[in-house]
Structure formats: structure tokens, C-alpha cells
Coordinates of C-alpha atoms and ligand atoms in Angstrom, one line a residue:
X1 CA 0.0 0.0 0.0
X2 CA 1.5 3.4 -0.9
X3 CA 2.3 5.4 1.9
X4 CA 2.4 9.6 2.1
X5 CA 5.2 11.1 3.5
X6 CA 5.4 14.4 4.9
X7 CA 7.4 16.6 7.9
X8 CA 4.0 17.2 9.6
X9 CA 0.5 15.4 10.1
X10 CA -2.2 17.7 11.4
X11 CA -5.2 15.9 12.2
X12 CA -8.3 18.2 12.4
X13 CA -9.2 21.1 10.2
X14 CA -11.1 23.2 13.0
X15 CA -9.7 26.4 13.9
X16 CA -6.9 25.0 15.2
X17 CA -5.7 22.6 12.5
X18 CA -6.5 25.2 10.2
X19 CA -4.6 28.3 11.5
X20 CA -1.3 25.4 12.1
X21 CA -1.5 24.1 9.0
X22 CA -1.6 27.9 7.0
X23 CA 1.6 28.9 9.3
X24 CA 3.1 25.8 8.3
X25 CA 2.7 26.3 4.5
X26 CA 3.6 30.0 4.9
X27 CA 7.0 28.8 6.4
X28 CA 7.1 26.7 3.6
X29 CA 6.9 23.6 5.8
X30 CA 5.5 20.4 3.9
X31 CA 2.8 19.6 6.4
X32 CA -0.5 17.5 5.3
X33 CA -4.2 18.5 7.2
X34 CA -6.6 15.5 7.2
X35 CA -10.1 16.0 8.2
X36 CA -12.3 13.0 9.2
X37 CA -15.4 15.1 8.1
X38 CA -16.4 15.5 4.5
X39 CA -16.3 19.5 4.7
X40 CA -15.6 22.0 7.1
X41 CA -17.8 22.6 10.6
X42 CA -21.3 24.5 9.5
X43 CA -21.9 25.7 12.8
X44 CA -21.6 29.1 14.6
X45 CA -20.6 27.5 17.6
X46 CA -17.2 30.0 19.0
X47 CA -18.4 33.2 17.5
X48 CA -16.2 35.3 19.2
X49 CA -12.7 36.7 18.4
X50 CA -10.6 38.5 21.2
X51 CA -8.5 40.9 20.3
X52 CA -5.2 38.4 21.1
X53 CA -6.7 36.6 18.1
X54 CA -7.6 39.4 15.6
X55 CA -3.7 40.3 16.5
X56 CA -2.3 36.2 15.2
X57 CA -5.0 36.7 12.2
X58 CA -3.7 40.1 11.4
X59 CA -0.4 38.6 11.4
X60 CA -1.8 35.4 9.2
X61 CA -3.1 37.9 6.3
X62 CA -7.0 37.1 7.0
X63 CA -8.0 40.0 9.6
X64 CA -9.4 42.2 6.9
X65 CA -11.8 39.0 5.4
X66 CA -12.8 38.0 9.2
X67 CA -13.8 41.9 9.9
X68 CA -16.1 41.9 6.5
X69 CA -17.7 38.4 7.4
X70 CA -18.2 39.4 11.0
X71 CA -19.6 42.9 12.8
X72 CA -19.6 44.2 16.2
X73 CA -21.3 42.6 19.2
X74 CA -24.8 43.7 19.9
X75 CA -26.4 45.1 23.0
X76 CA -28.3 42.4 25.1
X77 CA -32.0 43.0 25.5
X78 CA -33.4 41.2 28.7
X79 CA -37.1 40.0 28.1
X80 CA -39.6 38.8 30.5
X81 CA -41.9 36.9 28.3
X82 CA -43.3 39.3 25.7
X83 CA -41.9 42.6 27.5
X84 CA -38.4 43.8 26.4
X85 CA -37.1 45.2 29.4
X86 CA -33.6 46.4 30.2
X87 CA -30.7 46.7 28.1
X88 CA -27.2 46.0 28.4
X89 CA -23.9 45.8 26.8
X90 CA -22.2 42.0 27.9
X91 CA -18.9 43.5 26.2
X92 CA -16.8 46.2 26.9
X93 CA -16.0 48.5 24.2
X94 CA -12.8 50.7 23.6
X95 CA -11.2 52.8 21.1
X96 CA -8.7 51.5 19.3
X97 CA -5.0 53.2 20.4
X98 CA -1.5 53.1 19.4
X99 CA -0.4 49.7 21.5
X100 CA -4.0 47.8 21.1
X101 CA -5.4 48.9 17.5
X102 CA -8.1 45.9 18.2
X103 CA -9.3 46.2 21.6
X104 CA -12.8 44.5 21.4
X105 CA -14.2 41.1 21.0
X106 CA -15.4 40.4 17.0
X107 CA -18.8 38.0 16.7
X108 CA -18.5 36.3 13.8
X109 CA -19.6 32.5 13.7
X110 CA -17.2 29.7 13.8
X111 CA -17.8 28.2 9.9
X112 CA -16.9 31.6 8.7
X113 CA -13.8 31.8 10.6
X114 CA -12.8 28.3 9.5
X115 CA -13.9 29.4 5.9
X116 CA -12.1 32.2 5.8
X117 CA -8.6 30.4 7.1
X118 CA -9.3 28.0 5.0
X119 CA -9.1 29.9 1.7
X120 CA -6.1 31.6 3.2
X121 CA -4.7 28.3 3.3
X122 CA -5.5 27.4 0.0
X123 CA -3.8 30.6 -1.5
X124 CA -0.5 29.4 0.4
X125 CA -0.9 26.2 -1.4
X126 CA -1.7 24.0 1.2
X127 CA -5.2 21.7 1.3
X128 CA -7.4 19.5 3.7
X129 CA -8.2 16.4 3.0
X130 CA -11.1 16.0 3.6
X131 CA -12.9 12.1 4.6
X132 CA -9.4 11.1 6.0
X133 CA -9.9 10.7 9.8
X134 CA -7.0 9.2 11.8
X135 CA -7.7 5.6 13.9
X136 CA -4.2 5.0 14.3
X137 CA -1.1 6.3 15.5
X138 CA 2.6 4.6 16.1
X139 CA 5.7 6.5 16.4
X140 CA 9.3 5.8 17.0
X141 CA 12.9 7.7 16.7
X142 CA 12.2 9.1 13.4
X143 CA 9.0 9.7 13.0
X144 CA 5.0 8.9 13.1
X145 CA 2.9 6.5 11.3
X146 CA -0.3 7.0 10.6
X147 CA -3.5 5.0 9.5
X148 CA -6.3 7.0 8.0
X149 CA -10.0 5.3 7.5
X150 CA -9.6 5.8 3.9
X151 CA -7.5 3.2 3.3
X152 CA -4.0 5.5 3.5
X153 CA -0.9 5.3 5.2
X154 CA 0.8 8.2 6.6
X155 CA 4.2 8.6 7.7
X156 CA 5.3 12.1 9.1
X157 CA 8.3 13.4 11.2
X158 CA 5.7 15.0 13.7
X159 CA 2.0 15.5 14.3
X160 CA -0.2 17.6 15.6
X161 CA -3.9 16.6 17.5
X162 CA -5.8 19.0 16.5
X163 CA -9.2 16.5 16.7
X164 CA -11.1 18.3 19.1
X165 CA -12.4 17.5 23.0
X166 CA -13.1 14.1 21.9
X167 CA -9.5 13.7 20.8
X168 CA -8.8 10.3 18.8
X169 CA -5.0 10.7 18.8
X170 CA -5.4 11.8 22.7
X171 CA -7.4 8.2 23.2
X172 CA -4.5 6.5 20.8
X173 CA -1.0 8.1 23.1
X174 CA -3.0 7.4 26.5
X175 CA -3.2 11.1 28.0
X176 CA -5.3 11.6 30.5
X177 CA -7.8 14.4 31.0
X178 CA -8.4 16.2 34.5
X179 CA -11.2 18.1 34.9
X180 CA -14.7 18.3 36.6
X181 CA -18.3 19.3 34.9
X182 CA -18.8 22.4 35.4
X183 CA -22.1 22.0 35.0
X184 CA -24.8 19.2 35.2
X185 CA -27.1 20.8 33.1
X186 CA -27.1 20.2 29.6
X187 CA -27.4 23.2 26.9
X188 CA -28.8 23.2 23.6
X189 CA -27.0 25.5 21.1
X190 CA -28.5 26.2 17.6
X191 CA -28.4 28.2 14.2
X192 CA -31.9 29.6 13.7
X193 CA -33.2 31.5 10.1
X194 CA -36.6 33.5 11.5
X195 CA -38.4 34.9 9.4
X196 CA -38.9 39.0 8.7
X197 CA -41.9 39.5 10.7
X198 CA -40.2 37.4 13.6
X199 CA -40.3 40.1 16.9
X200 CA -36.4 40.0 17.6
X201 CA -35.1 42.8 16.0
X202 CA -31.1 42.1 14.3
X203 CA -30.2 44.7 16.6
X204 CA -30.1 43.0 19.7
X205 CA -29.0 39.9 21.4
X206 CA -32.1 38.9 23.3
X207 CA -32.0 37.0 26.3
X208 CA -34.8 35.3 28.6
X209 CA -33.4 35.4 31.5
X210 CA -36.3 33.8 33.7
X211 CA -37.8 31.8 31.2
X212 CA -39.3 28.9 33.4
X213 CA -37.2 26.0 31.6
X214 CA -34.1 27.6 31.6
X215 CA -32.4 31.1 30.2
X216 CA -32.3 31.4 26.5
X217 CA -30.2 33.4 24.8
X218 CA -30.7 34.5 21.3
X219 CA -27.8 36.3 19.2
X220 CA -28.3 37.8 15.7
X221 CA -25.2 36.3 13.5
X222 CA -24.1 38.2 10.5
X223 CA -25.2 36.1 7.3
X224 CA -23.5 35.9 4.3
X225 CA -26.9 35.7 2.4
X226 CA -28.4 38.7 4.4
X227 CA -31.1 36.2 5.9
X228 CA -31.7 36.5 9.6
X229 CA -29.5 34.3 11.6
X230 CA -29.8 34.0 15.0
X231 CA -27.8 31.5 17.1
X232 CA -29.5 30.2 20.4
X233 CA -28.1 29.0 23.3
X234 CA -30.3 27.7 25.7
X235 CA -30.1 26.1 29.2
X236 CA -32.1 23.8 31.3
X237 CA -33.2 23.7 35.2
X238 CA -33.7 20.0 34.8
X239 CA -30.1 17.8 35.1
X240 CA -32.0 15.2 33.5
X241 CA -33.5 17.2 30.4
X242 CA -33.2 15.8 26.9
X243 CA -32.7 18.3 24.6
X244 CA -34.5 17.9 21.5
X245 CA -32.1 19.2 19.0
X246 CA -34.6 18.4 15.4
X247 CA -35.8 21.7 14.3
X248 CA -39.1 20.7 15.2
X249 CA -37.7 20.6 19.1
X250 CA -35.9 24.0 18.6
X251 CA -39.1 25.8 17.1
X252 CA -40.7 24.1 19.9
X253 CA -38.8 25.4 22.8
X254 CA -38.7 29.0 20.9
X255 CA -42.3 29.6 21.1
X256 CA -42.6 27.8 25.2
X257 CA -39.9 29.8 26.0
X258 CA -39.6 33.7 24.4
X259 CA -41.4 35.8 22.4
X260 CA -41.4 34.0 19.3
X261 CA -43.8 32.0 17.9
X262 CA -42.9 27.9 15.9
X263 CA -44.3 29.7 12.5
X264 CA -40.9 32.8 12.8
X265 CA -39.1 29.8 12.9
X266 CA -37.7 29.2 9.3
X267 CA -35.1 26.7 9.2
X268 CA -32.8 25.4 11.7
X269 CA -29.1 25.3 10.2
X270 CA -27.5 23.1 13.0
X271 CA -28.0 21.8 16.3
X272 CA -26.4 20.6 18.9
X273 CA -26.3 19.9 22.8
X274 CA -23.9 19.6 25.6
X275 CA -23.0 19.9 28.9
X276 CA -20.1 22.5 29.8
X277 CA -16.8 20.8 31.1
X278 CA -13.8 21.8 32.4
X279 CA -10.7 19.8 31.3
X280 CA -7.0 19.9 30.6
X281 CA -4.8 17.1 29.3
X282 CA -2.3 16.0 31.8
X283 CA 0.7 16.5 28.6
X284 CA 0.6 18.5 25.5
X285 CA 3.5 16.2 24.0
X286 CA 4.1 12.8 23.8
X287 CA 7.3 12.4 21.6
X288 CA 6.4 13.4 18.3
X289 CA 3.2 14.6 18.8
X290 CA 1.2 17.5 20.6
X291 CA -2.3 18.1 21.2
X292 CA -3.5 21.5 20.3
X293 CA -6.9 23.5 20.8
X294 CA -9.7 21.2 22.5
X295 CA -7.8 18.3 22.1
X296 CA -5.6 20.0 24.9
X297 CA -8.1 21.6 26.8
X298 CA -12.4 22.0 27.2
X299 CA -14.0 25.0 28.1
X300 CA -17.5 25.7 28.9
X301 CA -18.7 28.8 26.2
X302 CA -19.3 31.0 28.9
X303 CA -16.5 34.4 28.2
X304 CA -15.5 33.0 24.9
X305 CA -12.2 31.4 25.4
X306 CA -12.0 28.2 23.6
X307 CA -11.2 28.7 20.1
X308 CA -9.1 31.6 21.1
X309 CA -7.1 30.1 22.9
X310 CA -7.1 26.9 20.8
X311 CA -5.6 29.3 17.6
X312 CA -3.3 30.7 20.1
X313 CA -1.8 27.2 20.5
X314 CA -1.3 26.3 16.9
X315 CA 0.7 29.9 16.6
X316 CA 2.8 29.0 19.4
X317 CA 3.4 25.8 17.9
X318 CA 3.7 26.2 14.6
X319 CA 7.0 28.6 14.1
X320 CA 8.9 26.5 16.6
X321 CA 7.9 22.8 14.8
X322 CA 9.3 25.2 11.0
X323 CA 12.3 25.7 13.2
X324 CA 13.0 22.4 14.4
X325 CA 12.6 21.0 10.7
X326 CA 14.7 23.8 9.4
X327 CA 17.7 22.5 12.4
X328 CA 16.9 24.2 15.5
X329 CA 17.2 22.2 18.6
X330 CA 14.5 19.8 19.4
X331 CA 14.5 21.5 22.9
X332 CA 12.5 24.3 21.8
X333 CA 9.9 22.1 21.3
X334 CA 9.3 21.3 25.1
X335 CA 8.8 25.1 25.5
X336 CA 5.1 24.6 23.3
X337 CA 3.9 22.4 26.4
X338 CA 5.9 24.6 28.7
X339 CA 4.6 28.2 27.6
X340 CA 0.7 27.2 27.4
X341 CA -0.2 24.6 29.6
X342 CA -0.2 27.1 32.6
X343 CA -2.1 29.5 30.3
X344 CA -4.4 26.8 29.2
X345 CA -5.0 26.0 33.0
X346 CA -5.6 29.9 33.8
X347 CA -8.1 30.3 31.1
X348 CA -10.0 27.3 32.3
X349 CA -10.7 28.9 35.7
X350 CA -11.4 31.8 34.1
X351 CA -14.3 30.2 31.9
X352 CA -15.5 27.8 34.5
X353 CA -15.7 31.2 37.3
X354 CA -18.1 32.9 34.9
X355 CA -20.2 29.8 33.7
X356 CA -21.0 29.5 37.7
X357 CA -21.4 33.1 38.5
X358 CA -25.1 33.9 39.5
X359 CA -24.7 37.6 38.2
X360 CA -23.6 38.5 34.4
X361 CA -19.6 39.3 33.7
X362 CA -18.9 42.1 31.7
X363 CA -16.2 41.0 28.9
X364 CA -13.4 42.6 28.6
X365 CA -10.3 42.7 30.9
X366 CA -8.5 39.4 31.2
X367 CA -10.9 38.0 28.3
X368 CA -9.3 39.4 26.1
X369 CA -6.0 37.8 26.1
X370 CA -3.7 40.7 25.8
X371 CA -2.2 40.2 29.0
X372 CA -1.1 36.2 28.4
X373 CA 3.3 36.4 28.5
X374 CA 5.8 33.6 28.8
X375 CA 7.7 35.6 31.0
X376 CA 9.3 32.3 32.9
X377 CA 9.5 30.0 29.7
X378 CA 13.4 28.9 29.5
X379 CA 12.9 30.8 25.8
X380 CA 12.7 33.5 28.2
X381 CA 15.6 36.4 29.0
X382 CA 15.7 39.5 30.4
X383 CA 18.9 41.3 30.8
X384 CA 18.0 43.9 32.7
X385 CA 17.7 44.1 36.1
X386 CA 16.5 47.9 37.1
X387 CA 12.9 48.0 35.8
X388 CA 9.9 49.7 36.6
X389 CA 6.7 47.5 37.9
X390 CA 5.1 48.4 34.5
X391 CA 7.8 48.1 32.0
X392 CA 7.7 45.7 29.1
X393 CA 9.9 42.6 29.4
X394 CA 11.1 39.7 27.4
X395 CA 8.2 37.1 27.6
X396 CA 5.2 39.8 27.1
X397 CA 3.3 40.5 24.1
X398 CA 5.1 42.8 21.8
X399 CA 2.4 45.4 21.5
X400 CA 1.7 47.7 18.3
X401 CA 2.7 51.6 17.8
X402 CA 4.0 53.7 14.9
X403 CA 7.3 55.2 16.6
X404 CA 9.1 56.8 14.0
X405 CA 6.1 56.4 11.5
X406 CA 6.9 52.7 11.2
X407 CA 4.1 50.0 12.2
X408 CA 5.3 47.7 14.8
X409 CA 2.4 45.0 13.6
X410 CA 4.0 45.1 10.1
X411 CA 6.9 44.9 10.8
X412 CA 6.7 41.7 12.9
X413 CA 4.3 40.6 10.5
X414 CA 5.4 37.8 8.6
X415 CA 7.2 34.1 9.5
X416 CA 10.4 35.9 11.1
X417 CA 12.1 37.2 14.3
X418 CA 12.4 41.1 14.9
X419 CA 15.5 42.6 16.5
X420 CA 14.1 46.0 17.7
X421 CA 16.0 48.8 18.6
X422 CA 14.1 51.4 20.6
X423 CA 16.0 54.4 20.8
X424 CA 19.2 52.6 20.8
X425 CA 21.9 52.9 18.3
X426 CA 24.3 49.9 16.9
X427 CA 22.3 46.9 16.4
X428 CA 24.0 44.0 15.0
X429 CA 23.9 43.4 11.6
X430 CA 21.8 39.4 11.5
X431 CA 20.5 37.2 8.7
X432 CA 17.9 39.5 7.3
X433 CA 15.6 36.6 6.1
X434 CA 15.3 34.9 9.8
X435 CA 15.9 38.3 11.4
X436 CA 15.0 41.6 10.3
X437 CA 16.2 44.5 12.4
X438 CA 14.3 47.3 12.9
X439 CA 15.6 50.9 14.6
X440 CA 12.4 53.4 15.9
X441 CA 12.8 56.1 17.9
X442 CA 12.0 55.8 21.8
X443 CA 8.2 54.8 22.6
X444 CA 6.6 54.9 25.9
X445 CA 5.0 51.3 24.9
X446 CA 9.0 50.2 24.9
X447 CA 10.7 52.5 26.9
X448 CA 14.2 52.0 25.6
X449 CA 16.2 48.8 24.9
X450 CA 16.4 46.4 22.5
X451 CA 14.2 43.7 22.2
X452 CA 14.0 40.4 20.1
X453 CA 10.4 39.8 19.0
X454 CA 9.5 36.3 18.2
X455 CA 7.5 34.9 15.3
X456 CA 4.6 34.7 17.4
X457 CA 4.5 38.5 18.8
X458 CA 6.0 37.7 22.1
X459 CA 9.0 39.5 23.4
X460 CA 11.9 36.5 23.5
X461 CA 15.1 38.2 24.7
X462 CA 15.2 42.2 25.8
X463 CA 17.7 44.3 26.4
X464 CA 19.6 47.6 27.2
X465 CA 22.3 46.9 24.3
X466 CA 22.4 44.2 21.5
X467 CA 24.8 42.5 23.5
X468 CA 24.1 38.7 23.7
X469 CA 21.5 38.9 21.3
X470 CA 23.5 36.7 18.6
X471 CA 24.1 34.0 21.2
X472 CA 20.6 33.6 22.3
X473 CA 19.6 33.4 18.5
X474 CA 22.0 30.7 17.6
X475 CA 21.7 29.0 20.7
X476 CA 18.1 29.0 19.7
X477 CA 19.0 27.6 16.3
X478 CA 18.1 30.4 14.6
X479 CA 20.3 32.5 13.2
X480 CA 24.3 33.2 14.0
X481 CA 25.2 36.4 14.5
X482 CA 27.6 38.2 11.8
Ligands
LIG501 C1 -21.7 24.5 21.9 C2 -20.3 25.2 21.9 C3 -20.3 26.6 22.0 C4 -19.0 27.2 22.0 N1 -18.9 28.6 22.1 C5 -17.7 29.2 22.1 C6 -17.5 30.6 22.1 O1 -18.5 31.3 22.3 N2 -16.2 31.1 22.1 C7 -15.1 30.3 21.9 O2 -14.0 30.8 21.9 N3 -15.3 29.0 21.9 C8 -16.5 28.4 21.9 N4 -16.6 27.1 21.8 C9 -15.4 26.3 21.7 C10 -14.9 26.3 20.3 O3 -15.9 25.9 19.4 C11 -13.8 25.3 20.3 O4 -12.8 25.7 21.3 C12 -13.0 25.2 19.0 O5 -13.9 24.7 18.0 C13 -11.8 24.3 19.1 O6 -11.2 24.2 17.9 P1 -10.4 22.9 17.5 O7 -9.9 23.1 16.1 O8 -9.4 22.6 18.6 O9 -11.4 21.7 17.6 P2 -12.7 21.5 16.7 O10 -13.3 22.7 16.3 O11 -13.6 20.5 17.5 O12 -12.2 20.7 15.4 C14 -11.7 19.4 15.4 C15 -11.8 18.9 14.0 O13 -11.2 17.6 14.0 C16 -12.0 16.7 13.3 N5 -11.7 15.3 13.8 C17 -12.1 14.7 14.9 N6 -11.6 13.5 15.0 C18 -10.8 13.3 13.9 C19 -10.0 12.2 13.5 N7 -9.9 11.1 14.2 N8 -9.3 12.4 12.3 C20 -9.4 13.5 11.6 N9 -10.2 14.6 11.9 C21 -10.9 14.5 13.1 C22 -13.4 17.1 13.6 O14 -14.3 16.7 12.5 C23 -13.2 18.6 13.6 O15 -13.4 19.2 12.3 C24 -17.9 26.4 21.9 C25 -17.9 25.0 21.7 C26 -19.2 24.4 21.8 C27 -19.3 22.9 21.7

């Protein structure tokens, strides 16, 4: 039987596999994306982009297609039965500054996320292939070998599990999950078309919050054919509540539960139920192979977290997998499972807090993702020792700013490393195509220094000269000084 070979398997074409497998090709790494479904996700499901992720897909090339196919979050409308009664805005909103030029949450449903990082990925010549799911998985010294249930062999030099919460390749390499439901309750989650006369107005995301059965929430979605989308999310009172997910059952609880009546219910686009969990994989690497996105970590919906944080994985992971094929050390892959593994574990008690709270969150604040660093990964150093509470350090996000007239964003933007001088002179002259070097004039974001900005947006190596820069490059395997 012919067997494929290439550097790296990704197994899963959600966001996850997706946003890996587009880095990979625009590193020009020969990586292979196999999807055990016969197209991509059709559901809204994670319809909400922090600004940490609109950062990574500025970076990818896609921002500007997600921003068309998505809009800004609505303001909720609370309803008791037929009254509309309070209003209120879930999301904090910002204006866009120097340092954060995206500082608010983006709704745009999940399928046109994947849709539109799918395309991307197209255009940089990659593919999924699509009715190839992994159901078995060997490795050794050199590599991975995979069986796929269409017949195929493949043999890679690493993988990726990018399968999801019910994680085959998680099952196949024995890790353990630990985690707790976080709630007994199941949820029922839909895409609903209404029709024009329906009394919900596209304006607003409605919510029930004392409807007897259980709150229901009801979000406008924009539609690429104009029509009006709504996804609900509703909960139960009853642990032991089957949730009828035909559309019949979803009209059904519509018109028991809110203002709407079965006959506003046009056509339901997808449906599903769960119950929320809580749950991180006890490794993120088992030799060859890492789990990424919900095949790492579960999160209950509530504040948004889980595809952000799942795409934030694959960009961590993906520059340092192009490195290690290109001849960096194979250490710098222990820093993936190193540098988000706590973060993972943050965000979960993040998500898990608000799912239980008994009053609403406002989102915004740590939600957003800005704040996540890797200030004590061993990729880590900081040269410096007199700084100020606030300053920026090697292991924080690099933020934006246009010191000098020059955009930090694009000019980090891309598959390399940035050696930035801020209001320094003499920085060492590197090799430009790993490295570029950028001088700017001093910026309050910065301070002064000079600071090595990795290919994921995170500040590697800072300091008040270029001195030692070279070494921690090549001892990273990147680049010797010259
Ligand atoms: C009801 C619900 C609501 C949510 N709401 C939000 C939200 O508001 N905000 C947010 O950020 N997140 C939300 N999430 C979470 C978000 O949807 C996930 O975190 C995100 O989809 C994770 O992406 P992923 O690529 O890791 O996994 P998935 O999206 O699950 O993708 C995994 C892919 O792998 C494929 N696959 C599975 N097994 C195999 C195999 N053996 N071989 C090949 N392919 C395989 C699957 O078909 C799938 O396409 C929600 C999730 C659910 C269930």
C-alpha cells in the first residue's frame, strides 16, 4: 500500500488545524491537514474573536476578510416573556489606540472563521483532505505512522492533534484528562433563520433570562446571504432534560420559552447539545506529537475562550515545529507544552468562574488575552535588572505603535524574528531573512532597549544593548550572528 510522506500530520481542520496548518505552509513547511469530516464545521458555535486573536490573524493575512464576514457585538436586550425590558452591553467597548489597535471582541460564527482560514490556506498552497480521519497512530525515533479510514498510510516526522475534545489521537497516546463538569445541566445551542416578521429585531441579542425551563439566549449572527441568523443557546433547570435538537424541538422550545412563535421559525441550520466541562490534558507532548486547541483543553462557552485560545496554540506551535525542521534544537519544542499549559490552566478557571457566576460578567479585561506572556519559559531572558513595575519585558506581548512612523504590527508581521532597537543605536547586523532589524525612535510602549520579538508576537530576549543577542539566536538555532 502506498504510503504519504510528509514533515508534519495535522489531524483536524477546526480552527486549530487550520490556523497550524496555513503557518506551516507560509513557512514553507510540507505539512499534510486531514479531516475526518467530509467538509468543514457548518456551525456558529465560538463566534467570538478576542483581540489576542484578531492580532495572530492580522499577522496570518485574514484580519481584513474575518472583519467583513463578522460585525460588532450587539447590545443584550433582557425580556420577560413578551416585555423587552432592560438593556445592556455584555462587552466592553474601547477605542482602538497606538499599542492595542483591536481592543474588542469580534462575533462572527465559527464556519466563517474556519472558511475564511481555510481559503487563506488554500492561497499558500496547502489543502485538507477531507474524509481522512485518523484511527491509528505509532511513532518511534524518526517519525510517526499514521493510518487514516480511507485506506492511507501516513508517515510524518511530527504531528499535531488538533481533533477536538473528543480527541482520537489523545485516546490512541494514552493522556489523561483532568477536569470536573462544570455544569450538570445540559445546553442546547442552535443556528436559527426567523423569518422578517419574527419580533427580535437584528439589533439585539435577546435574552430570557427567567424563562421557566431555563435562560435562552438569542444572538443575531451576521449572514452571508443577508437572511436573519440567529444562534440560540439555551439552558435547562432539569439535570435530566433531553434536549431535543430536530428543528421541530428548537421551534418548539422557541415559542414555550420567548417571544417567538414555531411559525418565525424558518429553518434550523444546525444543532447541537452539551453539557459545559472543564478539562486539561495532563501533557501537551508525547514524543512526536502535541495536542493542540480542544484536544488539549475543554472549556464551557461561557466568556468565549475556547477557540481563542485553541488558535493561540497552533501559533505557538507552529513557528517552533518550521524551526525544528529547518535545524533548530529539538528543545524548543518542550517550551510549546511549557509556555501554554499554565495558560491553558488559567483560562479554564477563568471560563469555569463565569459559567458559575449567578450575576452576568462584563467581557473585557483578562478576556481578552492581551495580557497572556511567557515571562518564565526557558525561551525566556531578560537582561536587565532595574525596571519599573510596569515596564515591558522579554516574555510579554510585543504590542503595536507607529514610533518613527513605522508600524510595529508590520513589521513583525510575517514568518520571522524582529531585533528591535528602541531608541538605541548599533544593532548588530543578523541574517535578514530569519531576522530583520528594525531601529524606531524611543516609545513609551517600549521604553528604551532592544528587544527580540519572536515569530509569534512575544518578546523573547530584551535588552539595554544588543549585547548577547546573537548568542541567544544561535543557541536557539536560529540564526548566528555576523
Ligand atoms: C456549543 C459550543 C459553544 C461554543 N462557544 C464558544 C464561544 O463562544 N467562544 C469560543 O472561543 N469557543 C467556543 N466554543 C469552543 C470552540 O468551538 C472550540 O474551542 C473550537 O472549535 C476548538 O477548535 P479545535 O480546532 O481545537 O477543535 P474542533 O473545532 O472541535 O475541530 C476538530 C476537528 O477535528 C476533526 N476530527 C475529529 N476527530 C478526527 C480524526 N480522528 N481524524 C481527523 N479529523 C478528526 C473534527 O471533525 C473537527 O473538524 C464552543 C464550543 C461548543 C461545543
Amino acid at each position: 500500500m502506498a504510503v504519504a510522506t510528509t514533515d508534519v500530520l495535522v489531524v483536524g481542520a477546526g480552527p486549530t488545524g487550520l490556523v497550524l496548518a496555513a503557518d506551516l505552509a507560509r513557512r514553507g513547511v510540507d505539512a499534510l491537514l486531514v479531516e475526518r469530516a467530509a467538509g468543514l464545521f457548518p456551525g456558529s458555535r465560538g463566534k467570538g474573536l478576542q483581540p489576542r486573536t484578531q492580532e495572530v490573524l492580522y499577522d496570518l493575512g485574514v484580519l481584513d476578510a474575518i472583519r467583513a464576514a463578522g460585525t460588532e457585538y450587539p447590545t443584550m436586550r433582557m425580556w420577560e416573556g413578551a416585555e423587552p425590558g432592560q438593556e445592556w452591553d455584555m462587552m466592553e467597548r474601547s477605542e482602538p489606540s497606538d499599542q492595542v489597535p483591536f481592543p474588542d471582541g469580534w462575533l462572527i460564527p465559527q464556519a466563517r472563521t474556519q472558511e475564511v482560514l481555510h481559503a487563506r490556506l488554500r492561497e499558500l498552497g496547502g489543502e485538507v483532505r477531507f474524509g481522512a480521519g485518523l484511527t491509528g497512530l505509532a511513532q518511534d525515533a524518526s517519525g510517526v505512522t499514521a493510518e487514516l479510514d480511507d485506506g492511507s498510510t501516513v508517515r510524518a516526522r511530527y504531528a499535531v492533534a488538533a481533533d477536538g475534545g473528543r480527541s482520537t489521537v489523545r485516546g490512541l497516546l494514552g493522556i489523561g484528562m483532568t477536569g470536573e463538569t462544570v455544569d450538570a445541566k445540559p445546553m442546547l445551542v442552535a443556528d436559527v433563520r426567523v423569518t422578517d416578521d419574527a419580533p427580535v429585531p437584528d439589533t439585539h441579542w435577546h435574552v430570557w433570562p427567567k424563562a421557566p425551563e431555563g435562560t435562552v439566549a438569542f444572538c443575531p449572527l451576521p449572514s452571508p446571504d443577508g437572511g436573519r441568523v440567529f444562534q440560540l443557546v439555551a439552558q435547562y433547570t432539569d439535570e435530566s432534560a433531553l434536549p431535543d435538537t430536530s428543528p421541530a424541538g428548537v421551534a418548539k422550545l422557541l415559542a414555550s420559552r420567548t417571544v417567538l412563535s414555531e411559525e418565525h421559525v424558518a429553518e434550523v441550520l444546525w444543532a447541537s447539545d452539551f453539557r459545559a466541562r472543564a478539562a486539561l490534558a495532563d501533557r501537551f507532548r508525547s514524543g512526536r506529537v502535541f495536542l493542540a486547541g480542544d484536544a488539549a483543553h475543554i472549556h464551557s462557552p461561557a466568556g468565549g475562550q475556547g477557540l481563542n485560545t485553541s488558535v493561540q496554540d497552533a501559533y505557538n506551535l507552529s513557528w517552533k515545529l518550521a524551526a525544528v525542521l529547518a535545524g533548530a534544537p529539538e528543545s524548543l519544542l518542550d517550551t510549546y507544552e511549557e509556555e501554554r499549559i499554565p495558560v491553558a490552566a488559567d483560562i479554564l478557571g477563568v471560563s469555569t468562574r463565569i459559567h458559575r457566576s449567578e450575576t452576568p460578567v462584563r467581557r473585557g479585561g483578562e478576556l481578552r488575552q492581551l495580557g497572556i506572556g511567557y515571562r518564565e519559559s526557558a525561551l525566556t531572558v531578560e537582561t536587565r535588572t532595574e525596571l519599573s513595575e510596569d515596564a515591558l519585558r522579554a516574555g510579554d506581548r510585543a504590542p503595536d505603535g507607529r514610533p518613527g512612523g513605522i508600524r510595529l504590527f508590520d513589521a513583525f508581521r510575517g514568518p520571522h524574528w524582529t531585533l528591535l532597537g528602541v531608541g538605541t543605536a548599533g544593532l548588530p547586523t543578523l541574517d535578514g531573512e530569519s531576522v530583520r532589524t528594525v531601529s524606531v525612535p524611543a516609545y513609551e510602549a517600549y521604553g528604551t532597549g532592544v528587544f527580540l520579538v519572536r515569530p509569534d508576537g512575544y518578546v523573547g530576549w530584551a535588552g539595554d544593548g544588543a549585547e548577547g543577542v546573537a548568542e541567544y539566536l544561535a543557541r536557539a538555532g536560529v540564526v548566528a550572528g555576523r
